[in-house]
Amino acid sequence: GRVVSVLSLFLVTVVSIVEMATLQLSGCVAPLGGVIVREQAASFRSASFGNPAVLRGKSGPPNQRNLMRSLQSSGRDNGDLVRQRIPAVLRIGSKLRTSRGRHTISCALHKGMSLTQLAAQQGNPEMVLVMGQIQLACKVIASKIARAGIEDLYGYSEAAGGSTNASGESQKKLDVVSNEIMVDALTRSGQVHVQASEEDEEPFVCSPPGQKGRYVVVFDPLDGSRNIECSVATGTIFGIYDALEGVDGLSTEEQAMRNALQPGTSLVAAGYALYSSATMLVLTFGAGTHGFTLDPDLGEFVMTHPNMQIPKRGQIYSVNDARYHDWPEGLQRYIDTVRQGKGENPKKYSARYICSLVGDFHRTLLYGGGAMNPRSHLRLVYEANPLAFVAEQAGGMGSDGKRRIMDILPDAVHQRLPLFLGSPEDIKELESYGDVQQLVNPGYEV
């Protein structure tokens, strides 16, 4: 069995090499010194940051035995796998059209292409490395969520130093674990200079002394963790900036803070992972929004939703209706109007609310409408800017009820604000009611 498992891993790696060679011959991807092949092979090793035993035989990125069971149950042998995969790769390669630009290499998008391939189109190996580590972190977090009950990861953290995050919110065990996974993964990429997490009080420089990574990454490691015990959709949100120049003479604390407080208009990439019936990564590099689904057989994120476009108008609004009587008059009028079908859209709107920002936003991205929180509750740096970037690249809008989210210059890493994301016509109609921000918070006990 061990020999067959190793052979299976070898064959998949060969397919990865053929795939990269095909892309290189097509002129779409410059050789990256084997980086992509190494990243793809790592997905099959089921390793968790140097400890191969952590996930092997359990869950998370499928291991060789999972792959073999899949092949055996389908009646195929390893040769069938190669025969099935290689023609698809060659077909993709034959259709790619290169348009070389100054910084990026633009190629045709296809269902089935890997997220690593899309990252490689950005024209630099540093982005490939960072995205490879984000993918790995999301796979490990997905595994931890799936095994939370088994590994006693439900409930609140009792870690030394307290059980609240930088915003004073109680931390779940999985909040802490997910944060550690993201921080470790990004640090190990070697290409991240500064990290800023919703769970940490301050951003920090993670580049070794005398070195400087190319990127700054801000993230919410586990959005929606309040719902974790009932297995409702949760997610990870992230945004990537270029590290600032001209700040090297400052203290590391000041460097970290200035890098983390960049406006959303400076984002070079952003996205979110969705942990639900499927594990997805939806992201943008500034040229469209694309969705990738984790293939449970191969442990690879493959494109399933190329060039996602949010409908111009939807028929669903997502907000906590229980707070209706605390809302400002303008927001009450808007919701009353669309529920009765008396707004610009003659159809009556329906309410769908999960209380998981990633889950509510993902549904809105697919079906249209609006996902919103009128209170100053969601973070500009870690949640609003990245998701607004994703929304805009899919033809949608991100607003605080009065202005474009990405135009707001952050003044604190944990700055909060109202957030309205969704279809452009719905968000514009909402803004026209004027008074939609709930600036008075009576306080809610959960």
Coordinates of C-alpha atoms in Angstrom, one line a residue:
G1 CA 0.0 0.0 0.0
R2 CA 2.9 2.4 0.8
V3 CA 4.5 1.8 -2.6
V4 CA 1.2 2.4 -4.4
S5 CA 0.6 5.6 -2.4
V6 CA 4.0 7.0 -3.2
L7 CA 3.5 6.1 -6.9
S8 CA 0.2 7.9 -6.8
L9 CA 1.9 11.0 -5.4
F10 CA 4.6 10.8 -8.0
L11 CA 2.1 10.6 -10.9
V12 CA 0.2 13.6 -9.6
T13 CA 3.5 15.6 -9.4
V14 CA 4.3 14.6 -13.0
V15 CA 0.9 15.9 -14.1
S16 CA 1.8 19.2 -12.3
I17 CA 5.1 19.4 -14.1
V18 CA 3.4 18.8 -17.5
E19 CA 0.8 21.4 -16.7
M20 CA 3.5 24.0 -15.9
A21 CA 5.5 23.1 -19.0
T22 CA 2.4 23.5 -21.1
L23 CA 1.7 26.9 -19.7
Q24 CA 5.3 28.0 -20.2
L25 CA 5.3 26.8 -23.8
S26 CA 2.1 28.8 -24.3
G27 CA 4.0 31.9 -23.1
C28 CA 1.6 32.6 -20.3
V29 CA 3.8 31.7 -17.3
A30 CA 7.5 32.4 -16.9
P31 CA 9.5 29.6 -15.3
L32 CA 9.5 30.0 -11.5
G33 CA 12.2 27.6 -10.5
G34 CA 9.8 24.8 -9.6
V35 CA 7.9 26.9 -7.1
I36 CA 4.5 25.9 -8.4
V37 CA 5.3 22.2 -8.6
R38 CA 6.6 22.3 -5.0
E39 CA 3.5 24.1 -3.8
Q40 CA 1.2 21.6 -5.5
A41 CA 3.1 18.7 -4.2
A42 CA 2.9 20.1 -0.7
S43 CA -0.8 20.0 -0.9
F44 CA -0.7 16.2 -1.1
R45 CA 1.8 15.8 1.8
S46 CA -0.9 16.8 4.3
A47 CA 1.8 18.5 6.3
S48 CA 1.0 21.2 8.9
F49 CA 4.0 23.5 9.0
G50 CA 6.7 20.8 9.4
N51 CA 4.6 18.1 11.2
P52 CA 3.5 15.6 8.5
A53 CA 1.6 13.6 11.1
V54 CA -0.9 16.3 12.1
L55 CA -3.4 15.7 9.3
R56 CA -2.3 12.5 7.7
G57 CA -5.1 10.0 7.6
K58 CA -7.6 12.4 9.2
S59 CA -8.9 15.3 7.2
G60 CA -7.8 18.5 5.6
P61 CA -5.8 18.4 2.4
P62 CA -6.5 14.8 1.2
N63 CA -3.5 12.5 1.6
Q64 CA -2.4 9.7 -0.7
R65 CA -4.6 7.1 0.9
N66 CA -7.7 9.3 0.2
L67 CA -6.6 9.6 -3.4
M68 CA -6.2 5.9 -3.7
R69 CA -9.6 5.1 -2.1
S70 CA -11.2 7.5 -4.6
L71 CA -9.5 5.8 -7.5
Q72 CA -10.4 2.3 -6.2
S73 CA -14.1 3.3 -5.6
S74 CA -14.4 4.6 -9.2
G75 CA -12.7 1.5 -10.7
R76 CA -9.8 3.5 -12.1
D77 CA -6.1 2.9 -11.7
N78 CA -3.3 5.4 -11.6
G79 CA -2.9 5.3 -15.4
D80 CA -6.6 6.3 -15.7
L81 CA -5.8 9.3 -13.6
V82 CA -3.0 10.4 -15.8
R83 CA -4.9 9.8 -19.0
Q84 CA -7.9 11.8 -17.6
R85 CA -5.8 14.7 -16.4
I86 CA -3.2 15.3 -19.1
P87 CA -5.5 15.8 -22.1
A88 CA -7.4 18.4 -20.1
V89 CA -4.2 20.2 -19.3
L90 CA -3.1 20.1 -22.9
R91 CA -6.5 21.4 -24.0
I92 CA -6.3 24.3 -21.6
G93 CA -2.8 25.1 -22.8
S94 CA -3.8 25.1 -26.5
K95 CA -6.5 27.7 -25.8
L96 CA -4.4 30.2 -23.8
R97 CA -3.7 33.5 -25.5
T98 CA -0.9 35.6 -24.2
S99 CA -1.1 39.4 -23.8
R100 CA 2.1 40.5 -22.2
G101 CA 1.9 43.7 -20.2
R102 CA 4.4 45.6 -18.2
H103 CA 3.7 43.9 -14.9
T104 CA 1.3 41.0 -15.5
I105 CA 0.7 38.2 -18.0
S106 CA -2.9 37.9 -19.0
C107 CA -4.2 34.5 -20.1
A108 CA -7.6 33.1 -20.9
L109 CA -9.5 31.7 -17.8
H110 CA -10.9 28.2 -17.7
K111 CA -12.9 26.1 -15.3
G112 CA -10.5 23.6 -13.8
M113 CA -7.4 25.7 -13.8
S114 CA -5.7 26.0 -10.4
L115 CA -5.5 29.0 -8.2
T116 CA -1.7 28.7 -8.4
Q117 CA -1.9 29.1 -12.2
L118 CA -3.9 32.3 -11.8
A119 CA -1.4 33.6 -9.2
A120 CA 1.4 32.9 -11.6
Q121 CA -0.2 35.1 -14.2
Q122 CA 0.5 38.1 -12.0
G123 CA 4.0 37.9 -13.3
N124 CA 6.0 37.5 -10.1
P125 CA 7.0 34.4 -8.0
E126 CA 6.5 36.3 -4.7
M127 CA 2.7 36.4 -5.2
V128 CA 2.7 32.7 -6.1
L129 CA 4.5 32.0 -2.8
V130 CA 2.1 34.1 -0.7
M131 CA -1.0 32.7 -2.3
G132 CA 0.4 29.2 -1.9
Q133 CA 0.7 29.8 1.8
I134 CA -2.8 31.3 2.1
Q135 CA -4.2 28.3 0.3
L136 CA -2.3 26.0 2.7
A137 CA -3.5 27.9 5.7
C138 CA -7.2 27.8 4.5
K139 CA -6.9 24.0 4.0
V140 CA -5.6 23.5 7.5
I141 CA -8.3 25.8 9.0
A142 CA -11.0 24.0 7.0
S143 CA -9.7 20.7 8.5
K144 CA -9.7 22.1 12.0
I145 CA -13.3 23.3 11.6
A146 CA -14.4 19.9 10.3
R147 CA -12.7 18.2 13.3
A148 CA -13.6 20.9 15.9
G149 CA -15.9 18.6 17.9
I150 CA -13.5 15.7 17.8
E151 CA -10.5 17.8 18.8
D152 CA -12.3 19.7 21.5
L153 CA -12.1 23.1 19.7
Y154 CA -15.6 24.3 20.5
G155 CA -16.1 27.0 23.1
Y156 CA -14.1 29.9 24.3
S157 CA -10.4 30.1 24.7
E158 CA -8.8 30.0 28.1
A159 CA -5.3 30.9 26.9
A160 CA -3.0 32.7 29.2
G161 CA -3.3 36.4 29.0
G162 CA -7.1 36.4 28.7
S163 CA -9.7 35.3 26.2
T164 CA -10.5 38.5 24.4
N165 CA -9.1 39.9 21.2
A166 CA -7.9 43.4 20.4
S167 CA -11.5 44.6 20.1
G168 CA -12.5 43.3 23.5
E169 CA -14.5 40.4 22.0
S170 CA -14.4 37.0 23.6
Q171 CA -12.3 34.6 21.5
K172 CA -13.3 31.2 20.5
K173 CA -10.7 28.4 20.6
L174 CA -10.8 28.3 16.8
D175 CA -10.3 32.1 16.6
V176 CA -6.9 31.5 18.3
V177 CA -6.0 28.4 16.3
S178 CA -6.9 30.0 13.0
N179 CA -4.9 33.1 13.8
E180 CA -1.8 31.1 14.6
I181 CA -2.2 29.1 11.4
M182 CA -2.4 32.2 9.3
V183 CA 0.4 34.0 11.0
D184 CA 2.7 30.9 10.7
A185 CA 1.8 30.3 7.1
L186 CA 2.4 33.9 6.0
T187 CA 5.7 34.2 7.9
R188 CA 7.0 31.0 6.3
S189 CA 6.3 32.4 2.8
G190 CA 9.3 34.7 3.2
Q191 CA 7.5 37.3 1.1
V192 CA 5.4 39.1 3.7
H193 CA 6.9 42.1 5.4
V194 CA 4.0 43.1 7.7
Q195 CA 0.9 41.3 9.0
A196 CA -2.1 42.7 10.7
S197 CA -4.8 40.4 12.2
E198 CA -8.2 41.2 13.7
E199 CA -7.2 39.0 16.6
D200 CA -4.0 40.9 17.4
E201 CA -3.7 44.3 19.0
E202 CA -1.1 45.8 16.7
P203 CA 0.3 44.9 13.2
F204 CA 3.8 43.6 13.2
V205 CA 6.9 43.2 11.0
C206 CA 7.5 39.5 10.2
S207 CA 10.5 39.9 7.8
P208 CA 13.8 38.7 9.3
P209 CA 16.3 41.4 10.3
G210 CA 18.0 42.9 7.3
Q211 CA 15.3 41.6 4.9
K212 CA 12.1 43.0 3.6
G213 CA 9.2 41.0 2.1
R214 CA 7.3 42.4 -0.8
Y215 CA 3.8 42.4 0.6
V216 CA 1.6 43.4 3.5
V217 CA -1.3 41.1 4.5
V218 CA -4.3 42.0 6.6
F219 CA -6.8 39.4 7.6
D220 CA -9.6 38.2 9.7
P221 CA -8.6 34.6 10.4
L222 CA -12.0 33.2 11.2
D223 CA -15.1 35.3 10.4
G224 CA -18.4 34.1 11.9
S225 CA -16.9 31.9 14.6
R226 CA -19.9 32.7 16.8
N227 CA -21.7 30.2 14.7
I228 CA -19.1 27.5 14.8
E229 CA -20.8 25.1 17.2
C230 CA -23.9 24.8 14.9
S231 CA -21.8 24.2 11.8
V232 CA -22.9 27.3 10.0
A233 CA -20.7 28.8 7.2
T234 CA -17.6 30.6 8.4
G235 CA -14.7 32.1 6.5
T236 CA -11.3 33.8 6.3
I237 CA -10.9 37.3 4.9
F238 CA -7.7 38.7 3.6
G239 CA -6.2 41.7 1.7
I240 CA -2.7 42.1 0.2
Y241 CA -0.8 45.4 -0.3
D242 CA 2.6 46.2 -1.6
A243 CA 4.9 47.1 1.2
L244 CA 5.5 50.8 1.5
E245 CA 8.8 52.4 0.4
G246 CA 10.6 55.1 2.3
V247 CA 9.7 54.0 5.8
D248 CA 12.7 51.8 6.5
G249 CA 14.2 54.4 8.8
L250 CA 11.2 54.2 11.2
S251 CA 10.9 51.9 14.1
T252 CA 9.5 48.4 13.3
E253 CA 6.3 49.4 15.1
E254 CA 5.8 52.5 13.1
Q255 CA 6.7 50.7 9.9
A256 CA 4.1 48.0 10.6
M257 CA 1.4 50.6 11.5
R258 CA 1.9 52.7 8.3
N259 CA 1.9 49.7 6.1
A260 CA -1.3 48.3 7.7
L261 CA -3.2 51.7 7.3
Q262 CA -3.2 51.8 3.6
P263 CA -6.5 52.7 1.8
G264 CA -8.5 50.1 0.0
T265 CA -7.6 51.7 -3.3
S266 CA -4.0 50.4 -2.8
L267 CA -4.9 46.7 -2.5
V268 CA -3.2 44.5 -5.1
A269 CA -5.2 41.4 -4.1
A270 CA -8.0 40.4 -1.8
G271 CA -10.4 37.5 -1.1
Y272 CA -12.0 35.2 1.3
A273 CA -12.3 31.5 2.1
L274 CA -15.7 30.0 2.7
Y275 CA -15.9 27.0 4.9
S276 CA -19.3 25.3 4.3
S277 CA -20.7 22.4 2.3
A278 CA -17.6 23.1 0.1
T279 CA -14.5 25.0 0.8
M280 CA -14.0 27.9 -1.6
L281 CA -11.5 30.6 -2.2
V282 CA -12.9 33.7 -3.9
L283 CA -10.4 36.4 -4.8
T284 CA -9.3 39.2 -7.1
F285 CA -6.0 40.4 -8.3
G286 CA -7.6 43.6 -9.6
A287 CA -8.8 42.2 -12.9
G288 CA -12.1 40.4 -12.1
T289 CA -13.3 38.2 -9.3
H290 CA -12.9 34.4 -9.5
G291 CA -14.0 31.5 -7.4
F292 CA -12.1 28.3 -6.7
T293 CA -13.4 25.2 -5.0
L294 CA -11.2 22.8 -3.0
D295 CA -11.2 19.5 -4.9
P296 CA -11.5 16.9 -2.1
D297 CA -9.8 14.2 -4.2
L298 CA -6.7 16.2 -5.2
G299 CA -6.4 18.8 -2.4
E300 CA -6.2 21.6 -5.0
F301 CA -8.2 24.7 -5.4
V302 CA -9.7 24.6 -8.9
M303 CA -11.5 27.3 -10.7
T304 CA -15.3 26.8 -10.7
H305 CA -16.6 30.4 -11.0
P306 CA -14.5 32.4 -13.5
N307 CA -15.2 36.1 -13.9
M308 CA -18.0 36.2 -11.3
Q309 CA -20.5 39.0 -11.8
I310 CA -23.0 40.1 -9.2
P311 CA -26.4 40.8 -10.6
K312 CA -27.2 44.5 -11.2
R313 CA -30.1 44.1 -8.8
G314 CA -31.2 41.3 -6.6
Q315 CA -34.3 40.4 -4.5
I316 CA -32.6 39.5 -1.2
Y317 CA -31.5 41.7 1.7
S318 CA -29.3 40.4 4.5
V319 CA -29.5 42.3 7.8
N320 CA -30.4 41.6 11.4
D321 CA -34.1 42.5 11.3
A322 CA -34.4 42.1 15.1
R323 CA -32.7 45.5 15.4
Y324 CA -35.3 47.2 13.2
H325 CA -36.6 49.5 16.0
D326 CA -33.0 50.8 16.7
W327 CA -32.4 51.7 13.0
P328 CA -32.5 55.2 11.7
E329 CA -35.6 56.3 9.9
G330 CA -34.0 56.1 6.4
L331 CA -33.0 52.5 6.8
Q332 CA -36.4 51.6 8.1
R333 CA -38.1 53.2 5.1
Y334 CA -35.8 51.5 2.7
I335 CA -36.4 48.0 4.2
D336 CA -40.2 48.6 4.4
T337 CA -40.3 49.8 0.8
V338 CA -38.4 46.9 -0.8
R339 CA -40.2 44.3 1.3
Q340 CA -43.5 45.5 -0.1
G341 CA -42.2 45.6 -3.7
K342 CA -42.7 49.4 -3.8
G343 CA -39.0 50.3 -4.5
E344 CA -37.3 50.7 -7.8
N345 CA -37.6 46.9 -8.2
P346 CA -41.3 46.0 -8.3
K347 CA -40.6 42.6 -6.8
K348 CA -41.0 42.0 -3.1
Y349 CA -37.6 41.4 -1.4
S350 CA -36.9 38.4 0.9
A351 CA -34.7 38.4 4.0
R352 CA -31.8 35.9 4.3
Y353 CA -29.4 36.4 7.2
I354 CA -26.7 34.0 8.6
C355 CA -24.8 36.4 10.9
S356 CA -21.6 35.3 9.2
L357 CA -20.3 38.1 7.0
V358 CA -18.5 35.7 4.5
G359 CA -21.6 33.5 4.2
D360 CA -24.0 36.4 3.7
F361 CA -21.7 38.2 1.3
H362 CA -21.0 35.0 -0.8
R363 CA -24.7 34.5 -1.3
T364 CA -25.1 38.1 -2.2
L365 CA -22.3 37.9 -4.7
L366 CA -24.0 35.0 -6.4
Y367 CA -27.7 36.1 -6.2
G368 CA -27.6 39.8 -5.9
G369 CA -29.2 42.2 -3.4
G370 CA -27.4 43.6 -0.3
A371 CA -25.5 42.3 2.7
M372 CA -25.3 44.9 5.4
N373 CA -24.6 45.9 9.0
P374 CA -25.8 49.5 9.7
R375 CA -23.9 49.7 13.0
S376 CA -20.2 50.7 13.3
H377 CA -19.3 47.1 13.9
L378 CA -17.3 45.7 11.0
R379 CA -13.6 46.5 10.6
L380 CA -12.5 48.7 7.7
V381 CA -9.0 47.2 7.5
Y382 CA -9.7 43.5 7.9
E383 CA -13.2 43.0 6.5
A384 CA -14.7 46.0 4.7
N385 CA -11.8 46.9 2.4
P386 CA -11.0 43.4 1.2
L387 CA -14.7 42.5 0.6
A388 CA -15.4 45.8 -1.1
F389 CA -12.5 45.2 -3.5
V390 CA -13.9 41.7 -4.3
A391 CA -17.4 43.2 -4.8
E392 CA -16.2 46.0 -7.1
Q393 CA -14.2 43.6 -9.2
A394 CA -17.4 41.6 -9.7
G395 CA -19.4 44.7 -10.7
G396 CA -20.8 45.4 -7.3
M397 CA -20.4 48.2 -4.7
G398 CA -19.1 48.6 -1.2
S399 CA -20.4 51.6 0.8
D400 CA -20.7 52.8 4.4
G401 CA -24.1 54.2 3.5
K402 CA -22.7 57.6 2.3
R403 CA -19.4 57.0 0.5
R404 CA -17.3 54.4 -1.2
I405 CA -15.6 52.1 1.3
M406 CA -12.3 51.9 -0.6
D407 CA -11.9 55.7 -0.6
I408 CA -11.8 55.9 3.2
L409 CA -8.4 56.4 4.7
P410 CA -8.1 54.2 7.9
D411 CA -7.0 56.0 11.0
A412 CA -6.7 52.9 13.2
V413 CA -6.2 49.3 12.5
H414 CA -9.4 48.3 14.4
Q415 CA -11.5 51.1 13.0
R416 CA -15.1 50.1 12.7
L417 CA -17.9 51.4 10.4
P418 CA -21.3 50.6 8.9
L419 CA -21.0 48.3 5.8
F420 CA -23.3 47.8 2.8
L421 CA -22.1 45.4 0.1
G422 CA -24.0 44.2 -2.9
S423 CA -25.6 44.9 -6.3
P424 CA -24.9 48.4 -7.6
E425 CA -28.5 49.3 -8.2
D426 CA -29.6 48.1 -4.8
I427 CA -26.7 49.9 -3.0
K428 CA -27.4 53.2 -4.9
E429 CA -31.1 53.0 -4.0
L430 CA -30.2 52.3 -0.4
E431 CA -27.9 55.4 -0.3
S432 CA -30.6 57.6 -1.7
Y433 CA -32.6 57.2 1.5
G434 CA -29.9 59.2 3.2
D435 CA -30.2 58.2 6.9
V436 CA -29.1 54.6 6.8
Q437 CA -26.2 54.5 9.3
Q438 CA -27.1 53.4 12.9
L439 CA -24.8 55.7 14.7
V440 CA -26.4 55.1 18.1
N441 CA -25.7 51.7 19.6
P442 CA -27.9 50.9 22.6
G443 CA -25.7 47.9 23.4
Y444 CA -26.6 44.2 22.7
E445 CA -26.0 41.2 24.9
V446 CA -25.3 38.0 23.0

